[in-house]
Coordinates of C-alpha atoms in Angstrom, one line a residue:
M1 CA -23.2 17.7 -19.3
P2 CA -25.6 15.3 -19.3
R3 CA -28.9 16.0 -17.9
E4 CA -29.1 14.5 -15.1
L5 CA -26.1 16.1 -13.6
I6 CA -28.7 19.4 -14.0
I7 CA -31.6 19.5 -11.3
D8 CA -34.1 21.6 -12.9
R9 CA -36.6 23.7 -10.7
A10 CA -39.7 21.3 -11.5
Q11 CA -37.5 18.8 -10.4
L12 CA -37.2 19.9 -6.6
A13 CA -39.6 18.0 -4.8
D14 CA -37.6 14.7 -5.9
L15 CA -34.3 15.7 -4.8
D16 CA -32.7 13.2 -2.8
S17 CA -33.4 10.6 -5.0
L18 CA -32.4 12.8 -8.2
L19 CA -28.9 13.6 -6.3
R20 CA -28.8 9.7 -5.6
R21 CA -29.4 8.3 -8.6
A22 CA -25.8 10.8 -10.0
I23 CA -23.5 10.6 -7.9
E24 CA -24.5 5.9 -9.0
D25 CA -24.5 6.9 -12.4
H26 CA -21.7 9.1 -13.1
G27 CA -19.6 9.2 -10.0
G28 CA -15.2 8.8 -10.7
G29 CA -15.7 4.9 -9.2
L30 CA -19.4 4.5 -10.4
A31 CA -19.5 2.7 -7.0
G32 CA -23.0 2.9 -4.4
L33 CA -23.1 5.5 -2.7
S34 CA -22.2 4.0 1.4
P35 CA -24.3 5.2 3.5
E36 CA -20.9 6.9 5.5
F37 CA -20.1 8.6 2.8
A38 CA -23.7 10.0 2.4
Q39 CA -23.5 11.4 5.7
R40 CA -20.2 13.2 5.3
M41 CA -21.4 14.0 2.4
V42 CA -24.8 16.1 4.4
K43 CA -23.1 18.5 5.4
H44 CA -21.7 20.0 1.8
L45 CA -25.4 19.3 0.8
T46 CA -27.3 20.8 3.4
G47 CA -27.5 25.1 4.4
D48 CA -25.7 27.8 2.0
T49 CA -24.4 27.5 -1.1
G50 CA -20.3 29.3 0.1
P51 CA -17.1 26.8 0.5
L52 CA -17.4 23.2 1.0
G53 CA -15.1 23.0 4.1
E54 CA -11.9 25.2 5.3
T55 CA -9.9 22.8 3.1
N56 CA -10.9 24.4 -0.1
D57 CA -7.9 26.1 -0.9
S58 CA -5.4 26.9 -4.0
F59 CA -4.0 24.6 -2.9
G60 CA -6.2 21.9 -4.1
H61 CA -6.3 20.3 -0.1
G62 CA -10.0 20.0 -0.7
D63 CA -10.1 18.5 -3.9
A64 CA -7.8 16.0 -2.1
L65 CA -9.8 15.3 0.8
S66 CA -12.5 14.0 -1.9
N67 CA -10.8 12.2 -4.0
E68 CA -9.5 10.6 -0.3
D69 CA -13.1 10.0 0.9
L70 CA -14.7 8.7 -2.9
Q71 CA -11.1 5.7 -2.9
E72 CA -12.7 4.3 0.6
I73 CA -16.0 3.3 -1.1
L74 CA -15.1 1.8 -3.5
T75 CA -13.0 -1.8 -1.3
S76 CA -16.6 -2.9 -2.4
R77 CA -15.4 -4.0 -5.7
Q78 CA -12.7 -6.1 -3.6
A79 CA -15.4 -7.3 -2.1
I80 CA -16.9 -8.7 -4.6
L81 CA -13.9 -10.9 -5.8
L82 CA -13.2 -12.8 -2.3
S83 CA -17.1 -13.3 -2.5
S84 CA -16.7 -15.2 -5.9
T85 CA -14.0 -16.9 -4.7
R86 CA -14.5 -18.4 -1.6
S87 CA -15.0 -22.1 -2.6
L88 CA -11.3 -21.9 -3.9
N89 CA -8.7 -23.0 -1.3
R90 CA -4.9 -22.1 -3.4
V91 CA -5.6 -18.3 -4.8
S92 CA -3.0 -15.1 -5.5
F93 CA -4.7 -12.3 -6.2
I94 CA -2.8 -10.3 -8.9
G95 CA -3.0 -6.4 -8.3
G96 CA -0.9 -2.9 -9.3
A97 CA -0.2 -1.2 -6.4
G98 CA -3.0 0.5 -4.7
S99 CA -5.0 -1.7 -5.4
G100 CA -7.2 -2.5 -2.3
K101 CA -4.7 -6.5 -1.5
T102 CA -4.3 -5.3 1.7
W103 CA -7.5 -4.4 2.6
M104 CA -8.5 -8.4 1.1
A105 CA -6.6 -10.0 3.0
L106 CA -7.3 -8.6 6.3
E107 CA -10.6 -9.3 5.1
K108 CA -10.2 -12.5 3.4
A109 CA -8.2 -14.0 7.7
R110 CA -11.3 -11.7 8.8
Q111 CA -13.9 -15.0 6.9
L112 CA -12.0 -17.4 8.1
A113 CA -11.3 -16.5 11.6
K114 CA -14.9 -16.4 11.4
E115 CA -15.7 -19.9 10.8
G116 CA -13.6 -20.6 13.2
L117 CA -10.4 -21.9 11.2
R118 CA -6.7 -21.0 12.8
V119 CA -5.5 -18.2 10.7
G120 CA -2.2 -17.5 9.5
L121 CA -1.5 -13.5 7.8
F122 CA 2.2 -12.9 7.6
C123 CA 3.7 -10.7 5.6
Y124 CA 7.8 -10.0 4.9
N125 CA 8.3 -6.0 5.8
K126 CA 8.7 -4.8 9.5
G127 CA 6.4 -1.7 8.3
L128 CA 3.8 -3.9 6.6
G129 CA 3.9 -5.8 10.0
H130 CA 3.0 -3.8 12.6
Y131 CA -0.3 -1.9 10.1
L132 CA -1.5 -5.9 9.6
K133 CA -1.6 -6.0 13.4
S134 CA -2.9 -2.7 14.6
Q135 CA -5.7 -3.3 12.2
V136 CA -6.0 -6.7 14.0
D137 CA -6.0 -4.9 16.9
L138 CA -9.2 -2.6 16.3
W139 CA -11.4 -6.7 16.0
R140 CA -13.3 -7.2 18.4
Q141 CA -13.0 -11.1 17.6
N142 CA -12.9 -13.2 14.8
K143 CA -8.8 -12.5 15.0
P144 CA -6.1 -14.4 13.4
S145 CA -3.8 -17.0 15.3
H146 CA -1.3 -14.9 14.3
T147 CA -0.3 -11.6 12.5
G148 CA 2.9 -10.2 11.1
E149 CA 6.0 -10.7 10.1
F150 CA 7.4 -14.4 8.3
H151 CA 10.6 -14.3 10.3
E152 CA 8.9 -13.0 13.7
Y153 CA 6.5 -15.7 13.9
A154 CA 9.6 -18.3 13.5
R155 CA 11.0 -17.5 16.0
S156 CA 7.7 -17.5 18.1
V157 CA 7.0 -21.3 17.6
G158 CA 11.4 -21.8 18.9
V159 CA 13.2 -21.1 15.7
P160 CA 16.4 -19.7 16.8
D161 CA 17.4 -15.6 15.9
G162 CA 21.0 -15.8 13.8
T163 CA 22.5 -12.5 12.2
G164 CA 23.2 -12.3 8.5
Q165 CA 21.0 -12.1 5.3
E166 CA 22.3 -16.2 4.5
Y167 CA 20.9 -17.0 7.4
F168 CA 17.7 -15.5 7.0
D169 CA 16.2 -15.4 3.5
V170 CA 18.0 -19.7 3.8
A171 CA 18.5 -21.0 6.9
M172 CA 15.8 -20.0 9.3
P173 CA 12.8 -20.9 6.7
Q174 CA 14.6 -24.6 6.4
L175 CA 14.3 -24.9 10.4
L176 CA 11.7 -24.2 11.5
R177 CA 10.4 -26.0 7.8
E178 CA 12.2 -28.9 9.9
L179 CA 10.6 -27.9 13.1
G180 CA 6.5 -27.6 11.6
P181 CA 5.3 -31.0 11.0
S182 CA 6.5 -31.8 14.6
L183 CA 4.2 -28.4 16.0
P184 CA 1.2 -30.1 18.2
Q185 CA -2.3 -29.6 16.7
S186 CA -3.6 -27.1 18.0
Q187 CA -0.7 -25.6 16.9
K188 CA -1.3 -25.4 13.1
F189 CA -2.7 -23.3 10.3
D190 CA -5.9 -24.3 8.4
A191 CA -5.4 -21.6 6.3
V192 CA -2.0 -19.5 5.1
I193 CA -2.7 -16.2 3.6
V194 CA 0.3 -13.9 2.9
D195 CA 0.7 -9.6 2.1
E196 CA 2.5 -8.6 -0.9
A197 CA 3.5 -12.3 -1.5
Q198 CA 5.7 -11.3 -4.2
D199 CA 8.1 -10.8 -1.3
F200 CA 8.1 -14.7 -0.4
A201 CA 11.0 -16.9 -1.6
P202 CA 10.1 -20.5 -2.5
G203 CA 11.0 -21.8 0.5
W204 CA 9.4 -19.7 2.9
W205 CA 6.4 -20.9 1.5
E206 CA 7.9 -25.0 1.8
A207 CA 8.7 -23.6 5.5
L208 CA 4.6 -22.2 6.3
L209 CA 2.9 -25.3 4.4
S210 CA 4.9 -27.8 6.8
C211 CA 2.7 -25.3 9.9
T212 CA -0.8 -26.2 8.3
K213 CA -3.0 -28.9 9.2
D214 CA -2.7 -30.0 5.8
P215 CA 0.3 -29.5 3.8
L216 CA -1.1 -30.1 0.5
N217 CA -4.2 -28.7 0.9
G218 CA -4.7 -26.6 3.1
Q219 CA -6.2 -23.0 2.4
V220 CA -3.0 -20.5 0.6
Y221 CA -4.1 -17.0 -0.4
A222 CA -1.2 -14.8 -1.4
F223 CA -2.1 -11.2 -2.1
M224 CA 1.3 -9.6 -4.7
D225 CA 2.2 -7.9 -7.2
N226 CA 4.8 -8.7 -9.1
R227 CA 5.8 -5.7 -10.7
Q228 CA 6.6 -4.9 -7.3
D229 CA 8.9 -7.4 -6.8
V230 CA 12.4 -5.4 -5.7
Y231 CA 13.2 -8.7 -3.7
Q232 CA 13.3 -11.0 -6.9
R233 CA 13.3 -14.1 -4.8
W234 CA 9.6 -15.6 -6.0
S235 CA 8.6 -15.9 -9.5
G236 CA 4.3 -16.8 -8.6
E237 CA 4.5 -19.7 -10.0
N238 CA 4.1 -22.2 -7.2
I239 CA 4.4 -22.3 -3.7
G240 CA 7.3 -24.8 -3.7
D241 CA 5.6 -28.2 -3.2
G242 CA 4.6 -27.6 -6.7
T243 CA 0.9 -26.8 -6.8
R244 CA -0.1 -23.9 -9.0
L245 CA -2.4 -21.2 -7.0
V246 CA -5.5 -20.3 -9.3
P247 CA -4.5 -16.4 -10.6
I248 CA -7.3 -13.7 -9.6
H249 CA -6.9 -10.2 -11.3
V250 CA -7.7 -7.2 -9.2
D251 CA -8.1 -4.6 -11.7
D252 CA -8.7 -1.2 -10.1
N253 CA -7.1 1.3 -8.5
L254 CA -8.2 3.0 -5.4
R255 CA -5.5 4.1 -3.8
N256 CA -4.1 6.5 -6.2
T257 CA -5.4 9.6 -8.1
R258 CA -5.2 10.1 -12.4
S259 CA -2.8 12.4 -11.9
I260 CA -0.3 9.7 -10.4
A261 CA -0.9 6.4 -11.3
R262 CA -0.3 7.8 -15.1
T263 CA 3.7 7.9 -13.8
F264 CA 3.7 3.9 -13.5
K265 CA 1.0 3.4 -16.5
E266 CA 3.3 1.5 -18.8
I267 CA 4.0 -1.0 -15.8
I268 CA 0.3 -1.7 -14.7
G269 CA -0.7 -2.4 -17.5
N270 CA -3.5 -0.9 -20.0
N271 CA -5.8 -3.5 -17.3
V272 CA -5.2 -1.4 -14.4
K273 CA -8.8 1.6 -13.7
P274 CA -7.8 3.9 -11.7
R275 CA -10.8 4.7 -10.1
G276 CA -10.2 7.8 -7.8
G277 CA -10.3 11.2 -8.9
E278 CA -7.8 13.8 -11.1
G279 CA -6.0 15.3 -8.6
L280 CA -3.7 17.3 -7.7
P281 CA -0.5 17.3 -10.4
V282 CA 2.9 15.5 -10.0
R283 CA 5.4 17.5 -8.5
F284 CA 9.4 17.2 -9.2
V285 CA 12.1 19.3 -7.9
H286 CA 15.9 19.0 -9.4
C287 CA 18.5 19.4 -7.6
P288 CA 21.5 17.3 -7.9
T289 CA 21.5 13.3 -6.0
Q290 CA 24.1 14.4 -3.5
D291 CA 21.3 17.3 -2.4
A292 CA 18.6 15.6 -2.1
V293 CA 18.0 14.4 1.1
D294 CA 18.2 18.1 2.5
V295 CA 16.1 19.7 -0.6
A296 CA 13.5 16.9 0.3
S297 CA 13.5 17.8 4.5
D298 CA 12.8 21.5 3.0
C299 CA 10.2 20.7 0.6
V300 CA 8.0 19.7 4.2
D301 CA 8.4 22.5 5.6
R302 CA 7.3 23.7 2.6
L303 CA 4.0 21.9 1.9
I304 CA 3.5 22.6 5.7
D305 CA 3.1 26.4 4.9
E306 CA 0.9 25.6 2.2
G307 CA -1.7 24.1 4.9
W308 CA -1.3 20.3 4.0
A309 CA -0.9 18.6 8.3
N310 CA 2.7 17.6 9.0
N311 CA 1.1 13.6 9.8
Q312 CA -0.4 14.2 6.3
I313 CA 3.5 13.5 4.8
A314 CA 5.6 10.7 4.0
L315 CA 9.0 10.8 3.1
L316 CA 11.0 8.1 1.1
T317 CA 14.5 7.6 0.4
T318 CA 15.7 5.3 -2.3
N319 CA 19.4 5.0 -1.2
R320 CA 20.8 5.6 2.7
R321 CA 18.3 6.0 5.0
H322 CA 16.5 9.5 6.3
P323 CA 19.7 11.0 9.2
I324 CA 15.8 10.6 11.0
H325 CA 15.0 7.4 10.5
Q326 CA 19.0 6.2 11.1
D327 CA 18.7 7.5 14.4
H328 CA 15.9 5.0 15.6
Y329 CA 18.0 2.4 13.5
E330 CA 20.9 2.8 15.4
N331 CA 18.6 3.9 18.8
G332 CA 17.7 0.7 18.8
T333 CA 13.9 2.4 18.5
I334 CA 12.0 1.2 15.4
D335 CA 9.8 -1.1 17.3
T336 CA 9.4 1.3 19.9
E337 CA 8.5 4.3 18.3
Y338 CA 8.9 4.3 14.8
W339 CA 6.6 2.4 13.5
P340 CA 3.9 3.1 16.3
A341 CA 4.4 6.7 15.8
F342 CA 3.9 5.8 11.8
H343 CA 0.6 3.8 12.6
A344 CA -0.8 6.5 15.4
R345 CA -0.1 8.6 12.6
E346 CA 1.2 11.8 14.4
E347 CA 3.5 13.5 12.9
E348 CA 4.8 13.3 9.0
F349 CA 7.3 10.4 8.2
Y350 CA 10.8 8.9 7.4
G351 CA 11.5 6.2 5.3
H352 CA 12.5 4.0 3.0
V353 CA 11.0 2.4 -0.4
L354 CA 12.1 -1.4 0.6
G355 CA 10.5 -0.6 4.0
F356 CA 7.0 1.3 3.0
K357 CA 5.6 -1.5 0.6
G358 CA 2.1 -2.1 1.2
L359 CA 1.8 0.9 2.8
E360 CA 0.5 4.9 2.3
R361 CA 0.4 8.6 3.2
S362 CA -1.9 11.4 1.4
V363 CA 1.3 13.2 0.6
V364 CA 4.7 11.2 -0.4
I365 CA 7.8 13.3 -1.0
L366 CA 10.0 10.6 -3.0
C367 CA 13.8 11.2 -2.8
V368 CA 16.1 10.0 -5.3
N369 CA 19.4 9.5 -3.3
G370 CA 20.5 7.2 -5.4
F371 CA 20.4 3.2 -5.7
K372 CA 22.7 0.9 -4.4
D373 CA 21.4 -1.3 -7.4
M374 CA 20.7 0.7 -10.9
N375 CA 18.7 -3.8 -12.1
R376 CA 16.2 -2.7 -9.9
A377 CA 15.9 0.8 -9.3
T378 CA 12.8 0.3 -11.5
E379 CA 11.1 -1.1 -9.0
Q380 CA 11.9 1.0 -6.3
L381 CA 10.6 3.8 -7.9
Y382 CA 7.3 2.2 -8.8
V383 CA 7.0 1.7 -5.5
G384 CA 7.7 4.8 -4.1
F385 CA 5.7 7.0 -6.9
S386 CA 2.8 4.6 -6.2
R387 CA 2.6 5.3 -2.3
A388 CA 0.9 8.8 -2.6
R389 CA -2.7 9.0 -2.4
S390 CA -3.8 12.8 -3.4
L391 CA 0.8 14.4 -4.1
L392 CA 3.2 12.4 -4.8
V393 CA 7.0 14.9 -5.4
V394 CA 9.6 14.2 -6.2
V395 CA 13.2 14.9 -5.7
G396 CA 16.3 14.7 -7.4
D397 CA 17.6 14.2 -10.9
R398 CA 15.1 13.7 -13.8
Q399 CA 18.5 11.8 -15.5
L400 CA 19.2 10.2 -12.7
V401 CA 15.3 9.1 -12.5
D402 CA 15.1 8.8 -16.5
E403 CA 17.9 6.5 -16.0
A404 CA 15.8 4.6 -13.2
S405 CA 12.5 4.3 -15.0
G406 CA 14.0 1.9 -17.1
A407 CA 14.7 1.6 -21.8
N408 CA 11.3 2.5 -21.8
L409 CA 10.2 5.1 -19.2
Q410 CA 8.0 2.2 -17.9
I411 CA 7.6 5.6 -15.2
S412 CA 7.4 8.6 -16.2
L413 CA 7.7 12.5 -15.8
K414 CA 7.0 13.8 -19.0
D415 CA 3.1 15.5 -17.2
A416 CA 5.0 16.9 -13.8
T417 CA 5.0 20.4 -12.7
D418 CA 8.5 21.8 -12.6
W419 CA 8.3 23.2 -8.9
T420 CA 11.5 24.9 -7.8
A421 CA 13.4 24.2 -4.6
P422 CA 13.4 25.6 -1.3
D423 CA 14.4 28.5 -1.7
A424 CA 17.9 27.7 0.9
L425 CA 19.0 25.1 -1.6
A426 CA 18.7 26.7 -4.9
G427 CA 20.9 28.0 -7.4

C-alpha cells in the first residue's frame, strides 16, 4: 500500500488535507474531489468505524453504489473536452459506450443556447428522446429550440406522417429536406447536435442542414460510437454535403465497472480507459434460447430478493419483446406510460437493446432470446452488455452468445460467474 494511503497518529492534526490528497492522487479515476461527492462522504468519515450504511451486505450493493458515485464525478474530464473544442464549428465526438457522450451533447446544447443561438438537439431512438427531454425540462433557461427525435421534429414543421420503414428512412427525410429552405428564418437553427449520431443516414443529415441558417458553415456536433452501429446507416465520414467533421476521441469509460467493461474490451480497444472500480463479477445464466425470457423474468425476482431495488433493474431482450413491453406496444402506451415510467424510475423496466441505446441502469439482465439478423448480433450484444453500471446478468445459450460475439469473440464471458437458473426452470 502506498505510504500516502496510511495516516498515522502523528499526522492526525492534518487529517483533512491528507484525506483529500489521498483521494485525488490515488482514487480510481484520479479526478478532483467535487464538493457534491465530498458531502456524500462526510457521513462515512464521522462517527464510529462500523459499517458504511445498510446497503453494504454480502451481495456487494455498498461497493456498487460507491462505484456509481465515482462514475458521476468523472464527467469533469468531458467538460474539458467540450471547452477545448469550442472554437470548432463541426465536430464528431467519438467514444465507446459509457463515455459520457449524452452528457456532453446535453451540455453542448445548453452552452450554445446560453450564447443566444437557436439549437436543435436530435436523436433517433424514442427512449433516448424521452431522456433528453426529461433532462432539458429540469433547466430553468438556456433550452434548445427542439429536443427529441428526428422524425418528431419533421412532423412538427409540417412533414406528413406515414407508414413503413422505407417512408421513415427515405421519404420523410427527403420531404423535410425540400421543406427546410422555405422555413422562416426565425425557425431555422444556428446549431444542430445529434446524439447517437451513427444512427443517422446521410439523407437525414442533409434534411437537418436544410433547416439551418447556414447549411454550409453552421455549427454541427455529432456524438457517436461506430461500434454501436446496429442500423448500419452512416459511416461517420461526412454529413451529406461533403463536409467532414473534425474527429475528437473520448477515451474514458465512465459508466461501467471494470468487470463489465472487460466483457467488450476487444470491441472498444486499448485506447478506452475504464474509470470505474472493479465492481461485481458478471453473472451468466445458461438456459435454452426458448426459455430465456422466462428465466430472465425470474432473475428479476431473485435480484430483488438479494436487496436490489426494482427500479434499479432493466431487463433487455435481443429478439422479441418481453410480454410486458409487448403489451405497452399493442396498447399504444409507449409514449404515455412506458417511457415516462422508466424516466421516473418507478419500477423495473422491460425493453429491447435497440431501444435502450444511450440509456443505462444499475443492473441489466440481458435476455439473449435470439437475433433477427446475426450479422448485427455482435453490435447488439455490445449495446446490451454496456448498459449496466454495477451488475450485468446475461441469460441464454452460451453457444449462441459465442456465435453472436463474432469470429474473434469480441464479446467475452470468459470471466463471468455461472449463476444457477431459478428453481422453477432449473433442470
